[in-house]
mmCIF file of C-alpha atoms and ligand atoms in Angstrom:
data_model
loop_
_atom_site.group_PDB
_atom_site.id
_atom_site.type_symbol
_atom_site.label_atom_id
_atom_site.label_comp_id
_atom_site.label_asym_id
_atom_site.label_seq_id
_atom_site.Cartn_x
_atom_site.Cartn_y
_atom_site.Cartn_z
ATOM 1 C CA MET A 1 -23.034 -1.733 -54.155
ATOM 2 C CA SER A 2 -22.539 1.947 -54.956
ATOM 3 C CA ALA A 3 -24.669 2.930 -57.941
ATOM 4 C CA VAL A 4 -22.092 5.546 -59.023
ATOM 5 C CA THR A 5 -18.863 3.673 -58.744
ATOM 6 C CA GLY A 6 -20.030 0.068 -58.919
ATOM 7 C CA GLU A 7 -17.854 -0.547 -55.798
ATOM 8 C CA ILE A 8 -19.011 -2.709 -52.935
ATOM 9 C CA LYS A 9 -19.635 -0.816 -49.727
ATOM 10 C CA LYS A 10 -17.580 -2.794 -47.206
ATOM 11 C CA ILE A 11 -19.032 -3.384 -43.608
ATOM 12 C CA THR A 12 -16.789 -1.488 -41.044
ATOM 13 C CA THR A 13 -17.269 -0.741 -37.334
ATOM 14 C CA HIS A 14 -18.830 2.596 -38.281
ATOM 15 C CA VAL A 15 -21.304 0.905 -40.635
ATOM 16 C CA ILE A 16 -22.191 -1.468 -37.753
ATOM 17 C CA GLN A 17 -22.659 1.467 -35.317
ATOM 18 C CA ALA A 18 -24.744 3.370 -37.936
ATOM 19 C CA MET A 19 -27.025 0.298 -38.284
ATOM 20 C CA LYS A 20 -27.789 0.491 -34.595
ATOM 21 C CA ASP A 21 -28.229 4.227 -34.629
ATOM 22 C CA ARG A 22 -30.944 3.982 -37.336
ATOM 23 C CA GLY A 23 -32.606 0.832 -35.993
ATOM 24 C CA GLU A 24 -31.437 -1.532 -38.694
ATOM 25 C CA LYS A 25 -30.778 -5.088 -37.389
ATOM 26 C CA ILE A 26 -27.311 -6.567 -37.910
ATOM 27 C CA ALA A 27 -27.049 -10.111 -39.322
ATOM 28 C CA MET A 28 -24.020 -12.242 -38.311
ATOM 29 C CA LEU A 29 -23.224 -15.771 -38.969
ATOM 30 C CA THR A 30 -20.184 -18.036 -38.392
ATOM 31 C CA ALA A 31 -17.858 -19.148 -41.135
ATOM 32 C CA TYR A 32 -14.683 -21.188 -40.981
ATOM 33 C CA ASP A 33 -13.858 -21.966 -44.637
ATOM 34 C CA PHE A 34 -13.523 -20.303 -48.057
ATOM 35 C CA SER A 35 -16.476 -21.989 -49.823
ATOM 36 C CA MET A 36 -19.042 -21.305 -47.073
ATOM 37 C CA ALA A 37 -17.790 -17.799 -46.475
ATOM 38 C CA ARG A 38 -18.163 -16.907 -50.189
ATOM 39 C CA ILE A 39 -21.889 -18.046 -50.144
ATOM 40 C CA LEU A 40 -22.624 -16.076 -47.016
ATOM 41 C CA ASP A 41 -20.816 -13.007 -48.262
ATOM 42 C CA GLU A 42 -22.471 -13.033 -51.613
ATOM 43 C CA ALA A 43 -25.991 -13.555 -49.873
ATOM 44 C CA GLY A 44 -25.268 -10.222 -48.095
ATOM 45 C CA ILE A 45 -24.330 -11.120 -44.506
ATOM 46 C CA ASP A 46 -23.086 -8.152 -42.493
ATOM 47 C CA ILE A 47 -20.538 -9.810 -40.233
ATOM 48 C CA LEU A 48 -18.845 -13.244 -40.492
ATOM 49 C CA LEU A 49 -17.599 -14.535 -37.217
ATOM 50 C CA VAL A 50 -14.679 -17.017 -37.431
ATOM 51 C CA GLY A 51 -15.910 -18.488 -34.242
ATOM 52 C CA ASP A 52 -14.117 -20.894 -31.900
ATOM 53 C CA SER A 53 -17.161 -22.958 -32.434
ATOM 54 C CA ALA A 54 -14.976 -24.335 -35.200
ATOM 55 C CA SER A 55 -13.704 -26.474 -32.502
ATOM 56 C CA ASN A 56 -17.081 -28.241 -32.243
ATOM 57 C CA VAL A 57 -18.284 -27.881 -35.859
ATOM 58 C CA MET A 58 -15.141 -28.425 -37.857
ATOM 59 C CA ALA A 59 -13.039 -30.545 -35.560
ATOM 60 C CA GLY A 60 -15.628 -32.551 -33.597
ATOM 61 C CA HIS A 61 -14.402 -31.606 -30.228
ATOM 62 C CA GLU A 62 -16.971 -31.427 -27.320
ATOM 63 C CA THR A 63 -16.074 -27.966 -26.240
ATOM 64 C CA THR A 64 -14.399 -24.794 -27.643
ATOM 65 C CA LEU A 65 -11.377 -25.230 -25.461
ATOM 66 C CA PRO A 66 -8.997 -27.387 -27.544
ATOM 67 C CA ILE A 67 -8.830 -25.043 -30.628
ATOM 68 C CA THR A 68 -5.434 -23.284 -30.886
ATOM 69 C CA LEU A 69 -4.493 -19.852 -32.102
ATOM 70 C CA ASP A 70 -2.692 -21.284 -35.146
ATOM 71 C CA GLN A 71 -5.889 -23.193 -36.105
ATOM 72 C CA MET A 72 -8.009 -20.079 -35.668
ATOM 73 C CA ILE A 73 -5.639 -18.198 -37.967
ATOM 74 C CA TYR A 74 -5.919 -20.888 -40.536
ATOM 75 C CA HIS A 75 -9.677 -20.766 -40.550
ATOM 76 C CA ALA A 76 -9.545 -16.941 -40.555
ATOM 77 C CA GLN A 77 -7.196 -16.849 -43.689
ATOM 78 C CA SER A 78 -9.639 -19.089 -45.550
ATOM 79 C CA VAL A 79 -12.652 -16.823 -44.785
ATOM 80 C CA VAL A 80 -10.945 -13.513 -45.515
ATOM 81 C CA ARG A 81 -9.867 -14.874 -48.813
ATOM 82 C CA ALA A 82 -13.567 -15.350 -49.863
ATOM 83 C CA VAL A 83 -15.048 -12.029 -48.575
ATOM 84 C CA ASN A 84 -15.685 -8.855 -50.577
ATOM 85 C CA ARG A 85 -18.194 -7.065 -48.310
ATOM 86 C CA ALA A 86 -18.666 -8.598 -44.879
ATOM 87 C CA MET A 87 -16.676 -7.586 -41.768
ATOM 88 C CA VAL A 88 -14.634 -10.577 -40.568
ATOM 89 C CA VAL A 89 -14.327 -11.002 -36.793
ATOM 90 C CA VAL A 90 -12.159 -13.647 -35.292
ATOM 91 C CA ASP A 91 -12.417 -15.345 -31.863
ATOM 92 C CA LEU A 92 -9.440 -15.238 -29.674
ATOM 93 C CA PRO A 93 -9.294 -18.872 -28.492
ATOM 94 C CA PHE A 94 -9.166 -20.139 -24.968
ATOM 95 C CA GLY A 95 -5.754 -19.573 -23.501
ATOM 96 C CA SER A 96 -4.712 -16.887 -25.832
ATOM 97 C CA TYR A 97 -5.758 -13.781 -23.814
ATOM 98 C CA GLN A 98 -6.754 -14.666 -20.281
ATOM 99 C CA SER A 99 -3.292 -14.923 -18.641
ATOM 100 C CA ASN A 100 -2.100 -11.351 -19.225
ATOM 101 C CA SER A 101 -2.603 -8.416 -21.534
ATOM 102 C CA GLU A 102 0.722 -8.742 -23.187
ATOM 103 C CA ILE A 103 -0.131 -12.271 -24.366
ATOM 104 C CA ALA A 104 -3.645 -11.072 -25.435
ATOM 105 C CA LEU A 105 -2.208 -8.303 -27.455
ATOM 106 C CA SER A 106 0.371 -10.615 -29.219
ATOM 107 C CA SER A 107 -2.485 -13.102 -29.983
ATOM 108 C CA ALA A 108 -4.668 -10.357 -31.398
ATOM 109 C CA ILE A 109 -1.736 -8.935 -33.481
ATOM 110 C CA ARG A 110 -1.051 -12.431 -34.859
ATOM 111 C CA ILE A 111 -4.731 -12.847 -35.993
ATOM 112 C CA MET A 112 -4.821 -9.310 -37.661
ATOM 113 C CA LYS A 113 -1.374 -9.732 -39.290
ATOM 114 C CA GLU A 114 -1.532 -13.255 -40.514
ATOM 115 C CA SER A 115 -5.262 -13.524 -41.552
ATOM 116 C CA GLY A 116 -6.234 -10.063 -42.724
ATOM 117 C CA ALA A 117 -9.341 -10.126 -40.555
ATOM 118 C CA HIS A 118 -10.938 -6.823 -39.317
ATOM 119 C CA ALA A 119 -11.512 -7.337 -35.570
ATOM 120 C CA VAL A 120 -11.242 -9.930 -32.777
ATOM 121 C CA LYS A 121 -13.760 -11.158 -30.218
ATOM 122 C CA LEU A 122 -13.162 -12.284 -26.775
ATOM 123 C CA GLU A 123 -15.278 -13.588 -23.860
ATOM 124 C CA GLY A 124 -15.691 -11.924 -20.459
ATOM 125 C CA GLY A 125 -16.080 -8.462 -18.848
ATOM 126 C CA SER A 126 -14.008 -7.017 -15.879
ATOM 127 C CA GLU A 127 -11.792 -10.204 -15.684
ATOM 128 C CA VAL A 128 -10.285 -9.390 -19.111
ATOM 129 C CA GLU A 129 -10.404 -5.562 -18.843
ATOM 130 C CA ASP A 130 -6.626 -5.089 -19.094
ATOM 131 C CA SER A 131 -6.411 -7.390 -22.219
ATOM 132 C CA ILE A 132 -9.249 -5.479 -23.933
ATOM 133 C CA ARG A 133 -7.644 -2.081 -23.063
ATOM 134 C CA ARG A 134 -4.319 -3.209 -24.538
ATOM 135 C CA ILE A 135 -5.822 -4.629 -27.824
ATOM 136 C CA LEU A 136 -7.862 -1.548 -28.285
ATOM 137 C CA LEU A 137 -4.791 0.808 -27.727
ATOM 138 C CA ALA A 138 -3.148 -1.060 -30.544
ATOM 139 C CA GLY A 139 -6.040 -0.002 -32.864
ATOM 140 C CA ILE A 140 -7.633 -3.442 -33.186
ATOM 141 C CA PRO A 141 -11.421 -3.379 -32.921
ATOM 142 C CA VAL A 142 -12.838 -5.627 -30.179
ATOM 143 C CA MET A 143 -16.199 -7.390 -29.966
ATOM 144 C CA GLY A 144 -17.197 -8.461 -26.493
ATOM 145 C CA HIS A 145 -19.030 -11.640 -25.488
ATOM 146 C CA LEU A 146 -21.196 -11.907 -22.324
ATOM 147 C CA GLY A 147 -23.823 -14.347 -20.829
ATOM 148 C CA LEU A 148 -23.126 -17.935 -21.726
ATOM 149 C CA THR A 149 -19.420 -17.798 -22.592
ATOM 150 C CA PRO A 150 -18.514 -21.357 -23.777
ATOM 151 C CA GLN A 151 -14.797 -21.104 -22.938
ATOM 152 C CA SER A 152 -15.934 -21.202 -19.249
ATOM 153 C CA ILE A 153 -18.143 -24.232 -19.650
ATOM 154 C CA TYR A 154 -16.268 -26.106 -16.953
ATOM 155 C CA LYS A 155 -17.130 -23.192 -14.517
ATOM 156 C CA PHE A 156 -20.753 -23.070 -15.496
ATOM 157 C CA GLY A 157 -21.213 -26.890 -15.713
ATOM 158 C CA THR A 158 -24.030 -26.611 -18.298
ATOM 159 C CA TYR A 159 -25.060 -24.712 -21.472
ATOM 160 C CA THR A 160 -28.266 -23.500 -19.895
ATOM 161 C CA VAL A 161 -29.529 -19.912 -19.882
ATOM 162 C CA ARG A 162 -27.314 -17.447 -17.851
ATOM 163 C CA ALA A 163 -28.009 -14.364 -15.739
ATOM 164 C CA LYS A 164 -31.467 -15.504 -14.619
ATOM 165 C CA GLU A 165 -30.615 -14.559 -11.029
ATOM 166 C CA GLU A 166 -30.314 -10.907 -10.091
ATOM 167 C CA GLN A 167 -26.709 -11.072 -8.990
ATOM 168 C CA GLU A 168 -25.423 -12.518 -12.286
ATOM 169 C CA ALA A 169 -27.712 -10.087 -14.219
ATOM 170 C CA GLN A 170 -26.242 -7.147 -12.343
ATOM 171 C CA LYS A 171 -22.710 -8.353 -13.145
ATOM 172 C CA LEU A 172 -23.700 -8.699 -16.799
ATOM 173 C CA ARG A 173 -25.199 -5.186 -16.796
ATOM 174 C CA ASP A 174 -22.019 -3.744 -15.230
ATOM 175 C CA ASP A 175 -19.796 -5.615 -17.709
ATOM 176 C CA ALA A 176 -21.834 -4.413 -20.669
ATOM 177 C CA LYS A 177 -21.338 -0.875 -19.552
ATOM 178 C CA LEU A 178 -17.640 -1.436 -19.015
ATOM 179 C CA LEU A 179 -17.151 -2.908 -22.485
ATOM 180 C CA ASP A 180 -19.056 0.017 -23.998
ATOM 181 C CA GLU A 181 -16.952 2.609 -22.053
ATOM 182 C CA LEU A 182 -13.610 0.760 -22.877
ATOM 183 C CA GLY A 183 -14.468 1.171 -26.592
ATOM 184 C CA CYS A 184 -15.465 -2.208 -27.810
ATOM 185 C CA PHE A 185 -17.399 -1.817 -31.073
ATOM 186 C CA SER A 186 -20.104 -4.460 -30.342
ATOM 187 C CA LEU A 187 -21.128 -7.069 -27.864
ATOM 188 C CA VAL A 188 -22.394 -10.606 -28.322
ATOM 189 C CA LEU A 189 -25.114 -11.546 -25.630
ATOM 190 C CA GLU A 190 -25.530 -15.418 -25.559
ATOM 191 C CA LYS A 191 -28.394 -17.261 -23.895
ATOM 192 C CA ILE A 192 -29.752 -14.656 -21.560
ATOM 193 C CA PRO A 193 -33.306 -13.732 -20.870
ATOM 194 C CA ALA A 194 -34.924 -11.529 -23.583
ATOM 195 C CA LYS A 195 -35.947 -8.909 -20.954
ATOM 196 C CA LEU A 196 -32.196 -8.404 -19.917
ATOM 197 C CA THR A 197 -31.098 -8.215 -23.482
ATOM 198 C CA LYS A 198 -33.562 -5.401 -23.992
ATOM 199 C CA GLU A 199 -32.441 -3.536 -20.955
ATOM 200 C CA VAL A 200 -28.785 -3.811 -21.898
ATOM 201 C CA SER A 201 -29.227 -3.048 -25.597
ATOM 202 C CA GLU A 202 -31.186 0.188 -24.574
ATOM 203 C CA SER A 203 -28.695 1.211 -22.017
ATOM 204 C CA ILE A 204 -25.351 1.005 -23.910
ATOM 205 C CA THR A 205 -24.337 2.865 -27.034
ATOM 206 C CA ILE A 206 -22.604 -0.117 -28.937
ATOM 207 C CA PRO A 207 -24.651 -2.719 -30.906
ATOM 208 C CA THR A 208 -25.566 -5.874 -29.104
ATOM 209 C CA ILE A 209 -25.757 -9.085 -31.164
ATOM 210 C CA GLY A 210 -27.816 -11.819 -29.588
ATOM 211 C CA ILE A 211 -27.814 -15.758 -29.768
ATOM 212 C CA GLY A 212 -30.642 -17.240 -27.757
ATOM 213 C CA ALA A 213 -31.062 -13.766 -26.238
ATOM 214 C CA GLY A 214 -34.504 -12.771 -27.746
ATOM 215 C CA PRO A 215 -35.524 -10.252 -30.385
ATOM 216 C CA HIS A 216 -34.443 -7.033 -28.672
ATOM 217 C CA ALA A 217 -30.619 -7.316 -29.486
ATOM 218 C CA ASP A 218 -29.392 -4.954 -32.243
ATOM 219 C CA GLY A 219 -28.472 -7.941 -34.314
ATOM 220 C CA GLN A 220 -28.545 -11.778 -34.327
ATOM 221 C CA VAL A 221 -26.026 -14.441 -34.774
ATOM 222 C CA LEU A 222 -26.283 -18.202 -35.337
ATOM 223 C CA VAL A 223 -23.833 -20.914 -36.001
ATOM 224 C CA THR A 224 -24.142 -21.434 -39.817
ATOM 225 C CA HIS A 225 -24.004 -25.170 -39.596
ATOM 226 C CA ASP A 226 -26.902 -25.130 -37.148
ATOM 227 C CA MET A 227 -28.932 -22.626 -39.232
ATOM 228 C CA LEU A 228 -28.510 -24.701 -42.364
ATOM 229 C CA GLY A 229 -29.412 -27.947 -40.539
ATOM 230 C CA ILE A 230 -25.959 -29.401 -41.238
ATOM 231 C CA THR A 231 -25.463 -30.358 -37.589
ATOM 232 C CA LYS A 232 -27.949 -33.115 -37.098
ATOM 233 C CA ASP A 233 -29.138 -33.405 -33.415
ATOM 234 C CA PHE A 234 -28.530 -29.890 -32.084
ATOM 235 C CA LYS A 235 -31.982 -28.483 -31.760
ATOM 236 C CA PRO A 236 -32.042 -25.777 -28.914
ATOM 237 C CA ARG A 237 -35.392 -23.635 -28.610
ATOM 238 C CA PHE A 238 -33.624 -20.490 -29.874
ATOM 239 C CA LEU A 239 -32.406 -22.075 -33.189
ATOM 240 C CA ARG A 240 -34.352 -21.619 -36.371
ATOM 241 C CA ARG A 241 -33.299 -23.905 -39.128
ATOM 242 C CA TYR A 242 -33.540 -22.367 -42.618
ATOM 243 C CA ALA A 243 -32.676 -25.725 -44.416
ATOM 244 C CA GLU A 244 -32.192 -29.360 -43.644
ATOM 245 C CA LEU A 245 -28.852 -29.883 -45.423
ATOM 246 C CA PHE A 246 -27.922 -32.956 -43.439
ATOM 247 C CA GLN A 247 -30.879 -34.640 -45.221
ATOM 248 C CA VAL A 248 -30.141 -32.951 -48.567
ATOM 249 C CA MET A 249 -26.392 -33.944 -48.526
ATOM 250 C CA THR A 250 -27.242 -37.549 -47.360
ATOM 251 C CA GLU A 251 -29.593 -38.021 -50.323
ATOM 252 C CA ALA A 252 -27.154 -36.529 -52.763
ATOM 253 C CA THR A 253 -24.327 -38.770 -51.395
ATOM 254 C CA GLN A 254 -26.701 -41.841 -51.719
ATOM 255 C CA GLY A 255 -27.525 -40.906 -55.239
ATOM 256 C CA TYR A 256 -23.918 -40.612 -56.115
ATOM 257 C CA ILE A 257 -23.014 -44.081 -54.551
ATOM 258 C CA ALA A 258 -26.069 -45.646 -56.349
ATOM 259 C CA ASP A 259 -24.946 -44.267 -59.786
ATOM 260 C CA VAL A 260 -21.354 -45.411 -59.266
ATOM 261 C CA LYS A 261 -22.464 -48.861 -58.315
ATOM 262 C CA SER A 262 -24.943 -49.139 -61.181
ATOM 263 C CA LYS A 263 -22.358 -47.869 -63.524
ATOM 264 C CA SER A 264 -24.614 -45.037 -64.727
ATOM 265 C CA PHE A 265 -22.020 -42.381 -63.700
ATOM 266 C CA PRO A 266 -20.031 -41.233 -65.565
ATOM 267 C CA ASN A 267 -22.218 -41.384 -68.746
ATOM 268 C CA GLU A 268 -21.032 -40.706 -72.366
ATOM 269 C CA LYS A 269 -21.265 -36.966 -71.960
ATOM 270 C CA GLU A 270 -19.263 -36.965 -68.695
ATOM 271 C CA GLN A 271 -16.109 -38.289 -70.276
ATOM 272 C CA TYR A 272 -13.339 -37.235 -72.688
HETATM 273 O O1 LIG B 301 -17.775 -19.307 -31.561
HETATM 274 C C1 LIG B 301 -18.993 -18.985 -31.850
HETATM 275 O O2 LIG B 301 -19.572 -19.499 -32.866
HETATM 276 C C2 LIG B 301 -19.603 -17.838 -31.119
HETATM 277 C C3 LIG B 301 -21.075 -17.529 -31.476
HETATM 278 C C4 LIG B 301 -21.924 -18.555 -30.852
HETATM 279 C C5 LIG B 301 -21.379 -16.185 -30.981
HETATM 280 O O3 LIG B 301 -18.988 -17.283 -30.268
#
């Protein structure tokens, strides 16, 4: 908040870059709906990612592959309506950018036009170079995503740590350099060794944002429902839970059921 005008200072790509330049860590979380986005924005989050993890968290799919562009736009619209300060980045879903750069641009334009979000994210390096170039040429900021890229889960076979072997690590270094040179404004590094994150973060100019990638990234991201303990059984080593909301919400629901059954809700003050 500006002390002089009382206006909220919105987070832009320039603000994000300045944070890296002065060594301030960037905090990013996922959001898929209005109510959650409002809480996270008011709490002071820098970036809200409308992740395609909505496919798992919101819709209960096993992978991120089934979610559609229309569904991502619906989630993004709900998040954008809630936000006053945070930057809103939206995942381009599987199938909306891989086939050719024209389709990629049209998908990115739909997201920006129909949701009012501020940037898009897509997975991959040199394989999607043409799509990234074309989206950037249209003036749309792009966040990259390397390492474990869940849209390629059927190629990887598992969700284990990526780039442990030198050949894959070198490809990741090259891709990170490429994304930096192309003009992406930031880069998610998912589930790679901490040492590699440090090396990449120090060697490129744009901010890196890690998930399961150690402390040396320029920022961190978690799936909000994991961080709040709403997802019950997902407990990977990299996850820190800041609440146990599954338990809290279960107990609250049981309290409500008990009060309805015992006829103690509603009481005299809770009626007209
Ligand atoms: O979809 C998502 O939530 C993501 C984060 C895990 C980075 O891509």
